[in-house]
XYZ file of C-alpha atoms in Angstrom:
586
model
C 0.108 11.310 -28.247
C -0.490 13.400 -25.162
C -3.134 12.221 -22.700
C -3.986 15.584 -21.164
C -2.420 14.665 -17.826
C 0.769 16.609 -18.534
C -0.350 19.583 -16.447
C -2.196 17.650 -13.755
C -0.081 18.466 -10.700
C -1.133 18.894 -7.119
C -1.387 22.057 -5.081
C 0.546 21.544 -1.844
C -0.273 25.081 -0.733
C -3.080 23.656 1.410
C -0.326 22.231 3.613
C 2.362 24.924 3.449
C 2.963 27.979 1.309
C 6.697 27.951 2.003
C 9.453 25.805 3.467
C 10.074 28.562 6.007
C 6.574 28.093 7.426
C 7.130 24.347 7.609
C 10.384 24.814 9.529
C 8.746 27.195 11.973
C 6.057 24.596 12.670
C 8.662 21.841 12.946
C 10.775 23.739 15.468
C 7.675 24.665 17.463
C 6.481 21.057 17.423
C 9.828 19.837 18.710
C 9.619 22.201 21.667
C 6.018 21.180 22.340
C 7.014 17.510 22.359
C 9.733 18.231 24.911
C 7.200 20.100 27.030
C 4.805 17.147 26.743
C 7.483 14.831 28.073
C 8.241 17.112 30.998
C 4.608 17.733 31.884
C 3.284 14.186 31.666
C 6.320 11.995 32.366
C 4.903 10.981 35.752
C 2.342 8.734 34.058
C 1.180 7.123 37.291
C 0.068 10.543 38.524
C -1.436 11.429 35.124
C -3.554 8.271 34.798
C -4.873 8.489 38.331
C -6.350 11.914 37.542
C -9.176 11.900 34.976
C -8.626 15.524 33.979
C -4.898 15.022 33.482
C -5.573 11.848 31.517
C -7.924 13.714 29.188
C -5.535 16.634 28.797
C -2.548 14.402 28.110
C -4.156 12.263 25.427
C -5.761 15.266 23.710
C -2.352 16.940 23.666
C -0.746 13.795 22.274
C -3.351 13.684 19.516
C -2.691 17.336 18.662
C 1.057 16.715 18.444
C 0.565 13.804 16.053
C -1.745 15.934 13.914
C 0.998 18.542 13.587
C 3.666 15.933 12.914
C 1.487 14.328 10.241
C 1.049 17.580 8.377
C 4.770 18.365 8.383
C 5.758 14.836 7.326
C 3.139 14.698 4.589
C 4.339 17.902 2.965
C 7.988 16.845 3.011
C 7.249 13.420 1.559
C 4.987 14.774 -1.189
C 7.597 17.332 -2.203
C 10.143 14.529 -2.387
C 7.784 12.230 -4.351
C 7.322 14.756 -7.144
C 11.092 15.144 -7.535
C 13.252 12.513 -5.862
C 16.575 13.854 -7.143
C 16.341 17.603 -6.447
C 18.684 18.737 -3.683
C 16.027 20.983 -2.195
C 13.431 18.224 -1.759
C 16.030 15.840 -0.333
C 17.124 18.444 2.194
C 13.534 19.200 3.235
C 12.822 15.507 3.730
C 16.012 14.949 5.712
C 15.259 17.933 7.961
C 11.721 16.725 8.643
C 12.919 13.167 9.294
C 15.266 14.526 11.964
C 12.403 16.446 13.567
C 10.208 13.361 13.353
C 12.847 11.237 15.073
C 13.234 13.705 17.930
C 9.488 14.150 18.393
C 8.813 10.402 18.358
C 11.585 9.941 20.893
C 9.923 12.450 23.213
C 6.509 10.802 22.925
C 7.436 7.140 23.214
C 7.063 7.064 26.978
C 3.304 7.632 26.780
C 2.529 4.578 24.654
C 4.824 2.509 26.850
C 2.979 3.662 29.933
C -0.391 2.719 28.446
C 0.826 -0.715 27.386
C 2.375 -1.502 30.770
C -0.350 0.041 32.905
C -1.787 -2.367 35.535
C -5.112 -3.840 34.442
C -6.970 -2.346 37.382
C -5.786 1.177 36.586
C -6.468 0.663 32.869
C -10.096 -0.203 33.568
C -10.433 3.005 35.595
C -8.896 5.127 32.827
C -11.005 3.859 29.916
C -14.391 5.420 30.820
C -12.987 8.956 30.828
C -11.557 8.742 27.287
C -13.931 6.505 25.350
C -13.176 8.358 22.103
C -9.674 6.847 22.279
C -10.845 3.370 23.288
C -9.309 1.385 20.443
C -6.045 3.309 20.588
C -5.740 2.363 24.247
C -6.628 -1.275 23.664
C -4.320 -1.493 20.643
C -1.407 -0.055 22.587
C -1.844 -2.778 25.180
C -1.626 -5.490 22.529
C 2.098 -4.789 22.402
C 2.762 -4.914 26.151
C 4.758 -8.171 25.930
C 6.881 -6.837 23.073
C 8.027 -3.423 24.257
C 11.338 -2.297 25.720
C 12.059 0.411 28.234
C 11.631 4.053 27.221
C 15.377 4.490 26.779
C 15.658 1.399 24.603
C 12.719 2.460 22.453
C 14.332 5.877 21.994
C 17.546 4.209 20.884
C 15.648 2.267 18.205
C 13.957 5.409 16.892
C 17.304 7.209 16.609
C 19.107 4.156 15.235
C 16.549 3.699 12.471
C 17.220 7.152 11.054
C 20.749 6.095 10.113
C 19.985 2.391 9.815
C 16.938 0.849 8.170
C 15.404 4.161 7.101
C 18.685 5.228 5.515
C 18.896 2.004 3.499
C 15.284 2.414 2.360
C 15.925 6.003 1.311
C 19.089 4.936 -0.516
C 17.167 2.247 -2.419
C 14.346 4.661 -3.296
C 16.682 7.380 -4.536
C 18.866 4.934 -6.448
C 15.996 3.307 -8.315
C 14.116 6.575 -8.875
C 17.021 7.838 -10.970
C 16.847 4.907 -13.386
C 16.415 5.994 -16.994
C 15.932 3.754 -19.989
C 16.880 4.454 -23.586
C 14.494 2.714 -25.964
C 13.491 2.831 -29.597
C 9.737 2.924 -30.115
C 7.898 3.531 -33.395
C 11.205 4.330 -35.032
C 12.089 7.032 -32.519
C 14.693 6.867 -29.765
C 13.614 8.226 -26.410
C 14.608 8.222 -22.753
C 11.906 7.271 -20.238
C 11.620 6.553 -16.506
C 10.689 3.303 -14.791
C 6.947 3.924 -14.629
C 6.807 4.727 -18.317
C 8.849 1.636 -19.147
C 6.576 -0.593 -17.067
C 3.538 0.742 -18.921
C 4.949 -0.849 -22.074
C 4.459 -4.341 -20.619
C 1.040 -4.207 -22.292
C 2.457 -3.238 -25.688
C 0.990 -5.354 -28.537
C 4.442 -6.297 -29.879
C 5.956 -9.272 -27.974
C 9.463 -8.135 -28.874
C 8.809 -4.781 -27.216
C 7.426 -6.499 -24.128
C 10.447 -8.764 -23.896
C 12.807 -5.853 -24.447
C 11.065 -3.802 -21.745
C 11.257 -6.454 -19.031
C 14.828 -7.335 -19.988
C 15.959 -3.702 -19.735
C 14.056 -3.165 -16.503
C 15.422 -6.104 -14.535
C 18.920 -5.884 -15.988
C 19.051 -2.317 -14.710
C 18.315 -3.489 -11.188
C 20.800 -6.346 -11.640
C 23.467 -3.770 -12.538
C 23.219 -2.548 -8.934
C 23.214 -6.054 -7.467
C 25.778 -5.316 -4.766
C 24.031 -2.158 -3.572
C 20.563 -3.738 -3.581
C 21.796 -6.967 -2.001
C 23.369 -5.096 0.890
C 20.387 -2.787 1.360
C 17.929 -5.690 1.457
C 20.067 -7.818 3.752
C 20.362 -4.881 6.145
C 16.627 -4.136 6.148
C 15.545 -7.773 6.508
C 18.151 -8.623 9.160
C 17.275 -5.518 11.165
C 13.576 -6.373 11.046
C 14.183 -9.979 12.073
C 16.553 -9.116 14.908
C 14.073 -6.590 16.277
C 11.211 -9.095 16.106
C 13.310 -11.656 17.985
C 14.374 -9.169 20.654
C 10.734 -8.189 21.094
C 9.791 -11.844 21.685
C 7.657 -12.392 18.608
C 7.260 -16.019 17.471
C 8.459 -15.088 13.974
C 9.307 -11.944 11.983
C 5.935 -11.870 10.230
C 4.210 -12.073 13.635
C 5.390 -8.511 14.314
C 3.582 -7.295 11.207
C 0.532 -9.427 11.963
C 0.074 -7.951 15.424
C 0.425 -4.483 13.944
C -2.256 -5.450 11.405
C -4.508 -6.795 14.169
C -4.747 -10.264 12.661
C -3.552 -13.550 14.095
C -0.728 -15.639 12.674
C -3.308 -18.358 12.034
C -5.469 -16.080 9.859
C -2.473 -15.036 7.755
C -1.234 -18.611 7.424
C -4.702 -19.678 6.287
C -4.793 -16.852 3.741
C -1.378 -17.819 2.330
C -2.274 -21.513 2.106
C -5.653 -20.962 0.444
C -4.150 -18.533 -2.073
C -1.274 -20.899 -2.894
C -3.766 -23.708 -3.488
C -5.541 -21.488 -6.015
C -2.423 -20.888 -8.088
C -4.028 -23.556 -10.278
C -6.471 -20.863 -11.466
C -3.534 -18.714 -12.562
C -2.014 -21.522 -14.642
C -5.440 -22.388 -16.034
C -6.013 -18.798 -17.145
C -2.640 -18.378 -18.854
C -3.108 -21.615 -20.784
C -6.414 -20.180 -22.019
C -4.668 -16.935 -22.902
C -2.029 -18.860 -24.879
C -4.787 -20.397 -26.975
C -6.518 -17.046 -27.473
C -3.254 -15.495 -28.648
C -2.196 -18.600 -30.560
C 1.276 -18.586 -29.028
C 3.215 -20.001 -26.102
C 3.433 -17.197 -23.577
C 6.560 -16.002 -21.838
C 6.481 -14.266 -18.477
C 7.037 -11.018 -20.364
C 3.682 -11.684 -22.088
C 1.488 -12.096 -19.012
C 0.089 -8.562 -19.416
C -0.041 -8.693 -23.210
C -3.342 -7.399 -24.594
C -5.794 -10.031 -25.774
C -7.090 -9.103 -29.222
C -6.248 -6.068 -31.317
C -7.962 -3.474 -29.136
C -5.520 -0.970 -27.680
C -7.899 1.638 -26.327
C -6.322 4.856 -25.094
C -8.048 7.225 -22.704
C -7.501 10.930 -22.253
C -7.234 12.328 -18.753
C -10.697 13.888 -19.046
C -12.197 10.589 -20.198
C -10.610 8.795 -17.261
C -11.881 11.440 -14.887
C -15.442 11.139 -16.203
C -15.407 7.337 -15.990
C -14.137 7.276 -12.418
C -16.569 9.987 -11.327
C -19.517 8.127 -12.839
C -18.542 4.853 -11.171
C -18.434 6.538 -7.764
C -21.606 8.573 -8.318
C -23.532 5.529 -9.526
C -22.724 3.713 -6.292
C -23.486 6.613 -3.977
C -23.797 10.347 -4.599
C -21.873 11.073 -1.407
C -18.886 9.222 -2.816
C -19.024 11.102 -6.093
C -19.079 14.489 -4.392
C -16.018 13.597 -2.312
C -14.110 12.455 -5.404
C -15.007 15.673 -7.239
C -12.958 17.626 -4.701
C -9.777 15.793 -5.702
C -10.135 17.008 -9.276
C -11.485 20.461 -8.551
C -9.057 21.355 -5.758
C -5.950 19.848 -7.361
C -5.240 17.058 -4.913
C -3.855 14.823 -7.703
C -0.437 14.575 -9.369
C -0.792 12.564 -12.593
C 1.767 14.174 -14.890
C 4.631 11.959 -16.132
C 7.885 13.501 -14.882
C 11.465 12.216 -15.087
C 12.375 12.252 -11.379
C 8.914 11.524 -10.007
C 8.511 8.584 -7.638
C 7.388 5.467 -9.475
C 4.130 3.634 -8.924
C 1.085 5.236 -7.347
C -0.111 6.102 -3.863
C -2.604 8.094 -1.833
C -1.185 10.025 1.097
C -3.327 10.856 4.105
C -1.527 11.324 7.384
C -3.930 13.180 9.667
C -7.681 13.935 9.696
C -6.808 17.639 9.900
C -5.464 17.637 6.306
C -6.959 16.178 3.140
C -5.479 13.282 1.134
C -3.330 13.611 -1.991
C -3.036 11.139 -4.874
C 0.010 10.429 -7.038
C 0.123 8.323 -10.212
C 1.681 8.508 -13.646
C -1.156 8.616 -16.183
C -0.236 7.387 -19.679
C -3.729 6.746 -21.046
C -4.040 2.987 -20.630
C -7.092 1.319 -19.151
C -4.864 0.172 -16.274
C -4.204 3.837 -15.505
C -7.950 4.451 -15.269
C -8.202 1.568 -12.818
C -5.222 2.928 -10.861
C -6.847 6.363 -10.668
C -9.998 4.758 -9.270
C -7.953 2.643 -6.861
C -6.063 5.602 -5.398
C -9.206 7.741 -5.206
C -10.779 4.889 -3.262
C -7.986 5.393 -0.744
C -8.707 9.104 -0.838
C -12.384 8.495 -0.176
C -11.450 6.327 2.809
C -9.191 9.082 4.131
C -11.926 11.707 3.851
C -14.690 9.572 5.383
C -12.544 8.474 8.319
C -11.490 12.063 9.062
C -14.209 12.191 11.731
C -11.872 10.052 13.842
C -9.007 11.473 15.897
C -5.514 10.933 14.514
C -4.792 8.140 17.002
C -7.681 6.135 15.507
C -7.553 7.479 11.966
C -5.453 4.892 10.161
C -6.540 1.310 9.616
C -4.124 -1.609 9.839
C -2.640 -2.642 6.485
C -5.151 -5.468 6.163
C -8.014 -2.973 5.958
C -6.115 -0.175 4.226
C -6.844 -1.522 0.724
C -10.577 -2.052 1.268
C -11.963 1.146 -0.292
C -9.385 1.199 -3.081
C -10.099 -2.369 -4.137
C -13.855 -1.867 -3.872
C -13.477 1.112 -6.222
C -11.779 -1.168 -8.733
C -14.723 -3.558 -8.548
C -17.084 -0.664 -9.296
C -14.960 0.266 -12.296
C -14.848 -3.345 -13.450
C -18.640 -3.475 -13.566
C -18.730 -0.089 -15.299
C -16.439 -1.279 -18.074
C -18.228 -4.621 -18.444
C -21.459 -2.697 -19.031
C -20.156 0.193 -21.143
C -17.344 -1.164 -23.287
C -18.162 -2.178 -26.868
C -18.629 -5.937 -27.291
C -15.280 -6.403 -29.042
C -13.524 -4.878 -26.038
C -15.209 -7.036 -23.365
C -12.975 -10.097 -23.768
C -9.742 -8.050 -23.620
C -11.046 -6.276 -20.549
C -11.997 -9.485 -18.716
C -8.566 -10.853 -19.493
C -6.965 -7.689 -18.181
C -9.102 -7.776 -15.038
C -8.247 -11.402 -14.333
C -4.595 -10.503 -14.671
C -5.051 -7.613 -12.261
C -6.807 -9.872 -9.752
C -4.138 -12.540 -9.960
C -1.514 -9.817 -9.587
C -3.260 -8.506 -6.474
C -3.845 -11.908 -4.878
C -1.582 -14.695 -6.106
C 1.329 -12.450 -7.038
C 1.256 -10.645 -3.679
C 1.004 -14.045 -2.015
C 4.080 -15.106 -3.992
C 5.831 -11.985 -2.669
C 4.909 -12.982 0.900
C 6.196 -16.517 0.398
C 9.425 -15.078 -1.026
C 9.813 -12.768 1.982
C 9.265 -15.601 4.456
C 12.016 -17.641 2.824
C 14.334 -14.683 2.180
C 14.123 -13.429 5.760
C 14.787 -16.911 7.103
C 17.915 -17.312 4.966
C 19.200 -13.811 5.676
C 18.713 -14.282 9.416
C 20.670 -17.531 9.419
C 23.564 -16.788 7.070
C 22.850 -13.798 4.845
C 21.915 -14.063 1.181
C 23.565 -12.920 -2.030
C 21.665 -11.244 -4.835
C 21.691 -14.488 -6.839
C 20.620 -16.643 -3.890
C 17.638 -14.360 -3.371
C 16.986 -14.573 -7.107
C 16.984 -18.389 -6.863
C 14.303 -18.236 -4.173
C 12.252 -15.816 -6.229
C 12.583 -17.991 -9.325
C 11.214 -20.983 -7.417
C 8.234 -18.957 -6.251
C 7.571 -17.803 -9.813
C 7.356 -21.447 -10.875
C 5.037 -22.201 -7.950
C 2.641 -19.499 -9.150
C 2.673 -19.994 -12.929
C 3.552 -23.687 -13.218
C 3.952 -24.847 -16.800
C 1.632 -22.207 -18.254
C 4.449 -19.909 -19.420
C 8.074 -19.894 -20.488
C 10.395 -18.115 -18.068
C 12.464 -15.182 -19.272
C 15.812 -15.471 -17.453
C 15.728 -11.834 -16.254
C 12.561 -12.353 -14.217
C 14.537 -14.088 -11.488
C 15.822 -10.587 -10.601
C 12.354 -9.050 -10.363
C 12.335 -9.229 -6.550
C 14.879 -6.399 -6.458
C 12.357 -4.045 -8.086
C 9.638 -4.525 -5.442
C 9.834 -1.511 -3.090
C 7.551 -3.010 -0.432
C 10.225 -5.587 0.414
C 12.392 -2.711 1.544
C 10.157 -0.083 3.118
C 7.490 -2.318 4.727
C 8.454 -5.985 5.226
C 5.534 -8.413 4.975
C 3.209 -5.710 3.654
C 2.174 -7.599 0.550
C -0.283 -10.101 1.994
C -2.459 -7.113 2.882
C -3.315 -6.730 -0.833
C -4.378 -10.370 -1.058
C -6.311 -10.024 2.200
C -8.088 -6.879 0.996
C -8.903 -8.206 -2.477
C -10.516 -11.394 -1.207
C -12.272 -9.437 1.546
C -13.642 -6.925 -0.952
C -14.811 -9.620 -3.348
C -16.864 -10.993 -0.454
C -18.212 -7.526 0.358
C -18.949 -6.854 -3.298
C -20.776 -10.166 -3.667
C -22.954 -9.167 -0.704
C -23.609 -5.783 -2.342
C -24.557 -7.385 -5.677
C -26.831 -9.893 -3.967
C -28.780 -7.055 -2.366
C -27.636 -7.257 1.234
C -29.964 -5.186 3.383
C -28.688 -1.633 4.037
C -25.316 -2.477 2.470
C -24.366 1.057 1.397
C -24.812 2.540 4.848
C -22.923 -0.364 6.402
C -20.116 0.247 3.936
C -20.056 3.988 4.663
C -19.912 3.153 8.371
C -17.023 0.771 7.755
C -14.956 3.406 5.947
C -15.933 6.165 8.369
C -14.762 4.053 11.308
C -11.144 4.321 10.182
C -8.994 2.521 12.736
C -11.426 2.883 15.638
C -11.910 -0.865 16.050
C -10.362 -4.207 15.100
C -10.959 -5.721 11.634
C -13.079 -8.502 13.130
C -15.348 -5.991 14.890
C -15.601 -3.690 11.880
C -16.641 -6.592 9.653
C -19.235 -8.095 12.008
C -22.180 -6.260 10.359
C -21.327 -8.096 7.114
C -21.249 -11.563 8.685
C -17.586 -12.197 7.802
C -15.315 -14.639 9.686
C -11.617 -14.177 8.875
C -10.563 -17.475 10.474
C -12.707 -19.600 8.172
C -10.765 -20.989 5.140
C -14.030 -21.204 3.193
C -14.363 -17.411 3.456
C -11.090 -16.903 1.576
C -11.908 -19.696 -0.861
C -15.199 -17.953 -1.624
C -13.316 -15.085 -3.263
C -11.573 -17.427 -5.681
C -14.848 -19.224 -6.389
C -16.444 -15.875 -7.285
C -13.618 -15.113 -9.726
C -13.823 -18.552 -11.284
C -17.591 -18.392 -11.790
C -17.916 -14.762 -12.915
C -14.735 -14.159 -14.903
C -12.636 -17.251 -15.622
C -15.504 -19.434 -16.867
C -16.822 -16.489 -18.866
C -13.554 -16.192 -20.734
C -13.416 -19.980 -21.218
C -16.801 -19.828 -22.932
C -15.693 -17.083 -25.325
């Protein structure tokens, strides 16, 4: 059955109408970056002159706007077809330009970070619209190398870490799976195979996960070497930059302390008991002992399918009901073709929202197959898109939030959709939906926390002595048991699941940001539901601020303290009271 998403593809013409135009812009940008280096390389002279300071930072911002547009187009072209020679060549060409441009601009950030305090205080008043960019740059002053050394890293990464990440992405994007479903043999991609994890037949679910992870295991040597290279490179760089630990490098980038992240990990691990408690309840509801392949099995006989138009209407209503401004922004994504939802063989798996510069609009990619999870994913990614649009009032140097705040709008959108479905679904579909939502929440919090714990251990082992595919699988298997306890039986193939998690490769220690954001948003949502004074405008202000201040400062209007363990525990308490106990009473 077709969902109606088959022809939902984006229009990239808003970025470029031809590759030739992109290359012209890229070549021009490269020359402009060289000119920037020549004109402003005497940073002492630049920062002592207010007019030169203003001119230099405005020019830098303009260069990053141009680079963002070029990079976004190349990546989106690649994402819609990861195996076509043309898209691979475009991406490679742009990556080369990006490397050269970044190399030419590095000196400026270094100069800001190493600027004497007295001079820094004189500079700030003349460029207040870049205040947080300046302060953020100085956070790294104890961890930066010389300009020449930083240039070497940029160039090295293009044939080092970035090359391994690209290799992994291209390798796994080509995976195809031959399955027999409803008596018919068919060949599907990874995203389509993963969607069958919610199939009502346990044999299908077991077959799907077995095929999926065995496929990754078939490339054990390639994946093992790619991951060892990426992790070792990250850890060596963090050590050379004088960070206390590898994850500290990510934490500083995310503008959170090591203590806050450690508290988050510990509180989440303690609440793995809720995960085990839920899956024991689910076993009783389904009258069977669950395997790991059954954790997303539907509860009950309801297997509701949604057309693309139905999904669109649901998501639009959820946004409009919260705030008309939000609904109008979301409408543009549908009306102006900023979404790619069509299932395609060589399309990048998963889902994302791309927004690189406030001068261009966001784009959303997902593979829509008609499941309720796809509706939630659409809302999630459009939440990102909303964030990108609202924060476009910022300059590009203060446009993007750290990872810890990047999931705020997307996760809040999911909460809006959760309430929509709890109110609108027929009574017989409520229990299956609550079960599904609990599973999504545990996947976003406890599962991502499990990923972080795996990374901490994997990086430590790789840094000391390297790690084979099976040794990494042993670590992952132990973390699986830590999360699920005795609530499920363990399919042997799940020990290889780590190799299918792209974040481990392209952004080490990214995953705790999902846990951070989910618990943060639950707190925000609880304040919204309890009638916090002027909440909607505060929330609009939060999203509109982009990356113009630290997370702590941005969250002050909501009375949130990130260092307090009880704050994080409050999110789990909300889930227990509003969802877990509700399903226990059913």
